[in-house]
Structure formats: structure tokens, C-alpha cells
Amino acid sequence: MLLKPDIKLNRVTDISTDLLKKYGIKALILDVDNTLSTHHGEVLTDGLEDWLCKMRENGVKLVILSNSKQARVEPFAKKIGLPFISMGLKPLPFKFSSARKLLGAKKCETAIVGDQIFTDTLGGNLYGVTTILLDPIKLESSKSFKFKRKIERAVYKIYKIKNTEVE
């Protein structure tokens, strides 16, 4: 079940503090591309600033972990005031450990949030944290991403991945 997320939602802004409390989550490791903004975009997804404020007000610790280079991640992280780790090598678990330690959180109170099964969900499950899979903000157009998304759709069917009921 390494490819099945614990929680499936549409957008990052669908993650509520009540949902996090239900799962005992106090810290979030966030992907950037197609999670907080479009792939290599700089524009924040609708409602992201308010969501970040709400998370901070409720004591949720946040860090960015991205497979992108520092030149991509750093300006975006500064824009939203979050620490970051670039060149994350997801799904390998090494940088997940670094991100969690940066947050000062236990594994059982940490979740990874991202849009890709084969990087974010697989990496989070290998590392042993809660996994929150989101729909991509905008589908990528490259052949490699189209191929990856096609395989992801098969995984969705195999594991019957559907949106988590939010109360």
C-alpha cells in the first residue's frame, strides 16, 4: 500500500485544522509545484495566503520540500515566508527526515502534502508519515508527465483512491 495516500483532497486549502487534529498532525511538509502553485509558477493558488495564516495561527508548523532546484524554490519560499529544502530527491526518505527535524516534529504528528503519488505519497509512506495527496492545480504538458499521470490514474483505480470525507 506504499502508493495509497492516507488522505485525498482536491486542494491544499481543503486541509483544515480540524482535519489535522483528527489525524494528530501538527506539522506539514509541503510540495511546491502543482500543490502551492502551478508547475514552476510563482502565483499563489487561490486562498493560499489565508490558509497559511490560519495554519500559523493554529500552531501548525510548515516547511517546503521540493525536488526542484534552489533557484526555483527559494524565491517562492521567501514569498510565503517558509523554510525550504530543495533537491529533495523524493521519494527517497533522506530529505523527509531533514524536513521533519527542521520542524521539530515527531513522525506521528507530521504529514507530507503533494500532488504526485510516485514522489510525495510513496516518499511519505516509505518514511512513515501521514500522506495527503492533492489533485494537481494544472496538468503538465510534457510527455514524461503525461505518462506519469496515466500510470497514476491506474493506481487510483487499483487502490480505489477517492477524496476523503471532510466533516
mmCIF file of C-alpha atoms in Angstrom:
data_model
loop_
_atom_site.group_PDB
_atom_site.id
_atom_site.type_symbol
_atom_site.label_atom_id
_atom_site.label_comp_id
_atom_site.label_asym_id
_atom_site.label_seq_id
_atom_site.Cartn_x
_atom_site.Cartn_y
_atom_site.Cartn_z
ATOM 1 C CA MET A 1 0.000 0.000 0.000
ATOM 2 C CA LEU A 2 3.005 2.301 -0.464
ATOM 3 C CA LEU A 3 1.221 4.158 -3.269
ATOM 4 C CA LYS A 4 -2.027 4.776 -1.388
ATOM 5 C CA PRO A 5 -2.377 8.093 0.446
ATOM 6 C CA ASP A 6 -3.865 8.329 3.925
ATOM 7 C CA ILE A 7 -5.908 11.377 2.897
ATOM 8 C CA LYS A 8 -7.013 12.524 -0.569
ATOM 9 C CA LEU A 9 -8.265 16.088 -1.160
ATOM 10 C CA ASN A 10 -8.674 18.493 -4.074
ATOM 11 C CA ARG A 11 -6.536 21.461 -2.983
ATOM 12 C CA VAL A 12 -4.143 22.407 -0.193
ATOM 13 C CA THR A 13 -6.745 24.878 1.082
ATOM 14 C CA ASP A 14 -9.073 21.921 1.735
ATOM 15 C CA ILE A 15 -6.771 20.881 4.588
ATOM 16 C CA SER A 16 -8.498 22.201 7.707
ATOM 17 C CA THR A 17 -7.153 22.465 11.214
ATOM 18 C CA ASP A 18 -9.988 20.151 12.303
ATOM 19 C CA LEU A 19 -8.807 17.502 9.836
ATOM 20 C CA LEU A 20 -5.242 17.838 11.093
ATOM 21 C CA LYS A 21 -6.409 17.495 14.710
ATOM 22 C CA LYS A 22 -8.393 14.383 13.785
ATOM 23 C CA TYR A 23 -5.180 12.770 12.477
ATOM 24 C CA GLY A 24 -2.937 14.200 15.206
ATOM 25 C CA ILE A 25 -0.969 16.277 12.672
ATOM 26 C CA LYS A 26 0.977 19.282 13.966
ATOM 27 C CA ALA A 27 3.451 19.746 11.104
ATOM 28 C CA LEU A 28 3.185 19.748 7.310
ATOM 29 C CA ILE A 29 5.885 19.103 4.736
ATOM 30 C CA LEU A 30 4.645 20.857 1.593
ATOM 31 C CA ASP A 31 5.483 20.274 -2.055
ATOM 32 C CA VAL A 32 5.514 23.394 -4.260
ATOM 33 C CA ASP A 33 4.793 22.565 -7.887
ATOM 34 C CA ASN A 34 1.121 21.847 -8.510
ATOM 35 C CA THR A 35 0.497 21.932 -4.757
ATOM 36 C CA LEU A 36 1.039 25.564 -3.714
ATOM 37 C CA SER A 37 1.389 26.984 -7.241
ATOM 38 C CA THR A 38 1.345 25.737 -10.823
ATOM 39 C CA HIS A 39 4.376 23.809 -12.085
ATOM 40 C CA HIS A 40 7.277 26.313 -11.992
ATOM 41 C CA GLY A 41 4.745 29.089 -11.322
ATOM 42 C CA GLU A 42 5.105 31.989 -8.890
ATOM 43 C CA VAL A 43 1.419 32.845 -8.453
ATOM 44 C CA LEU A 44 -0.086 31.508 -5.232
ATOM 45 C CA THR A 45 -3.098 29.247 -5.582
ATOM 46 C CA ASP A 46 -6.414 30.905 -4.637
ATOM 47 C CA GLY A 47 -6.817 31.198 -0.879
ATOM 48 C CA LEU A 48 -3.259 30.089 -0.085
ATOM 49 C CA GLU A 49 -2.265 33.211 1.851
ATOM 50 C CA ASP A 50 -5.343 32.959 4.109
ATOM 51 C CA TRP A 51 -4.754 29.215 4.554
ATOM 52 C CA LEU A 52 -1.122 29.783 5.549
ATOM 53 C CA CYS A 53 -2.219 32.421 8.086
ATOM 54 C CA LYS A 54 -4.790 30.031 9.556
ATOM 55 C CA MET A 55 -2.231 27.225 9.827
ATOM 56 C CA ARG A 56 0.262 29.524 11.556
ATOM 57 C CA GLU A 57 -2.392 30.922 13.915
ATOM 58 C CA ASN A 58 -3.212 27.364 14.950
ATOM 59 C CA GLY A 59 0.424 26.445 15.567
ATOM 60 C CA VAL A 60 0.830 24.142 12.556
ATOM 61 C CA LYS A 61 4.497 24.023 11.575
ATOM 62 C CA LEU A 62 5.227 24.281 7.847
ATOM 63 C CA VAL A 63 8.213 23.575 5.600
ATOM 64 C CA ILE A 64 8.646 23.170 1.842
ATOM 65 C CA LEU A 65 10.311 20.057 0.434
ATOM 66 C CA SER A 66 10.725 20.132 -3.330
ATOM 67 C CA ASN A 67 12.601 18.137 -5.924
ATOM 68 C CA SER A 68 13.228 21.400 -7.788
ATOM 69 C CA LYS A 69 16.494 23.329 -7.636
ATOM 70 C CA GLN A 70 17.144 26.048 -5.077
ATOM 71 C CA ALA A 71 16.812 28.748 -7.763
ATOM 72 C CA ARG A 72 13.177 27.663 -8.237
ATOM 73 C CA VAL A 73 12.221 27.001 -4.622
ATOM 74 C CA GLU A 74 13.957 29.790 -2.701
ATOM 75 C CA PRO A 75 12.110 32.807 -4.227
ATOM 76 C CA PHE A 76 8.768 31.068 -3.783
ATOM 77 C CA ALA A 77 9.546 30.058 -0.188
ATOM 78 C CA LYS A 78 10.633 33.614 0.649
ATOM 79 C CA LYS A 79 7.435 34.953 -0.914
ATOM 80 C CA ILE A 80 5.321 32.949 1.520
ATOM 81 C CA GLY A 81 7.750 33.065 4.445
ATOM 82 C CA LEU A 82 8.526 29.359 4.785
ATOM 83 C CA PRO A 83 11.769 27.458 5.301
ATOM 84 C CA PHE A 84 12.584 25.083 2.462
ATOM 85 C CA ILE A 85 14.650 22.162 1.301
ATOM 86 C CA SER A 86 15.345 21.933 -2.416
ATOM 87 C CA MET A 87 16.630 18.978 -4.450
ATOM 88 C CA GLY A 88 14.601 16.716 -2.177
ATOM 89 C CA LEU A 89 15.235 13.515 -4.133
ATOM 90 C CA LYS A 90 11.679 12.362 -3.362
ATOM 91 C CA PRO A 91 10.646 9.570 -2.974
ATOM 92 C CA LEU A 92 13.905 8.797 -1.165
ATOM 93 C CA PRO A 93 13.345 9.352 2.568
ATOM 94 C CA PHE A 94 16.545 11.277 3.465
ATOM 95 C CA LYS A 95 15.237 14.814 2.956
ATOM 96 C CA PHE A 96 11.871 13.915 4.525
ATOM 97 C CA SER A 97 13.888 13.272 7.677
ATOM 98 C CA SER A 98 15.678 16.621 7.315
ATOM 99 C CA ALA A 99 12.372 18.442 6.821
ATOM 100 C CA ARG A 100 10.772 16.796 9.853
ATOM 101 C CA LYS A 101 13.764 17.601 12.021
ATOM 102 C CA LEU A 102 13.669 21.206 10.808
ATOM 103 C CA LEU A 103 10.050 21.320 12.005
ATOM 104 C CA GLY A 104 10.927 19.751 15.344
ATOM 105 C CA ALA A 105 8.056 17.287 14.998
ATOM 106 C CA LYS A 106 7.635 13.572 15.605
ATOM 107 C CA LYS A 107 6.859 11.298 12.646
ATOM 108 C CA CYS A 108 3.424 10.520 14.077
ATOM 109 C CA GLU A 109 2.482 14.218 14.020
ATOM 110 C CA THR A 110 3.868 15.014 10.555
ATOM 111 C CA ALA A 111 2.254 14.790 7.110
ATOM 112 C CA ILE A 112 3.572 15.262 3.578
ATOM 113 C CA VAL A 113 1.306 17.209 1.219
ATOM 114 C CA GLY A 114 1.740 16.902 -2.541
ATOM 115 C CA ASP A 115 0.182 16.126 -5.894
ATOM 116 C CA GLN A 116 2.232 13.138 -7.063
ATOM 117 C CA ILE A 117 1.817 9.528 -5.995
ATOM 118 C CA PHE A 118 5.307 8.436 -7.077
ATOM 119 C CA THR A 119 7.179 11.205 -5.233
ATOM 120 C CA ASP A 120 5.104 12.659 -2.392
ATOM 121 C CA THR A 121 2.873 9.732 -1.420
ATOM 122 C CA LEU A 122 5.448 6.994 -1.977
ATOM 123 C CA GLY A 123 8.159 9.003 -0.213
ATOM 124 C CA GLY A 124 5.932 9.821 2.739
ATOM 125 C CA ASN A 125 4.843 6.216 3.100
ATOM 126 C CA LEU A 126 8.434 4.968 2.858
ATOM 127 C CA TYR A 127 9.440 7.460 5.541
ATOM 128 C CA GLY A 128 6.463 6.629 7.755
ATOM 129 C CA VAL A 129 4.492 9.886 7.930
ATOM 130 C CA THR A 130 0.867 10.622 7.078
ATOM 131 C CA THR A 131 0.383 11.270 3.371
ATOM 132 C CA ILE A 132 -2.029 13.821 1.902
ATOM 133 C CA LEU A 133 -2.473 13.587 -1.853
ATOM 134 C CA LEU A 134 -3.959 16.534 -3.750
ATOM 135 C CA ASP A 135 -5.214 16.971 -7.283
ATOM 136 C CA PRO A 136 -2.633 18.837 -9.363
ATOM 137 C CA ILE A 137 -3.520 22.508 -9.798
ATOM 138 C CA LYS A 138 -2.855 22.257 -13.539
ATOM 139 C CA LEU A 139 -1.875 19.177 -15.528
ATOM 140 C CA GLU A 140 1.599 19.311 -17.017
ATOM 141 C CA SER A 141 2.026 19.085 -20.793
ATOM 142 C CA SER A 142 5.347 17.244 -21.179
ATOM 143 C CA LYS A 143 5.301 13.658 -22.456
ATOM 144 C CA SER A 144 7.008 12.349 -19.321
ATOM 145 C CA PHE A 145 4.419 13.951 -17.028
ATOM 146 C CA LYS A 146 1.534 12.772 -19.212
ATOM 147 C CA PHE A 147 2.920 9.233 -18.974
ATOM 148 C CA LYS A 148 3.346 9.510 -15.198
ATOM 149 C CA ARG A 149 -0.200 10.861 -14.756
ATOM 150 C CA LYS A 150 -1.564 7.980 -16.870
ATOM 151 C CA ILE A 151 0.096 5.466 -14.534
ATOM 152 C CA GLU A 152 -1.214 7.421 -11.533
ATOM 153 C CA ARG A 153 -4.770 7.080 -12.883
ATOM 154 C CA ALA A 154 -4.281 3.300 -12.902
ATOM 155 C CA VAL A 155 -3.079 3.437 -9.284
ATOM 156 C CA TYR A 156 -6.206 5.451 -8.383
ATOM 157 C CA LYS A 157 -8.350 2.640 -9.825
ATOM 158 C CA ILE A 158 -6.359 -0.209 -8.254
ATOM 159 C CA TYR A 159 -6.448 1.320 -4.761
ATOM 160 C CA LYS A 160 -9.889 2.917 -5.208
ATOM 161 C CA ILE A 161 -8.480 6.309 -4.214
ATOM 162 C CA LYS A 162 -11.256 8.802 -3.638
ATOM 163 C CA ASN A 163 -11.491 12.101 -1.795
ATOM 164 C CA THR A 164 -11.512 11.821 1.973
ATOM 165 C CA GLU A 165 -14.795 12.773 3.621
ATOM 166 C CA VAL A 166 -14.267 16.044 5.450
ATOM 167 C CA GLU A 167 -16.565 16.839 8.345
#
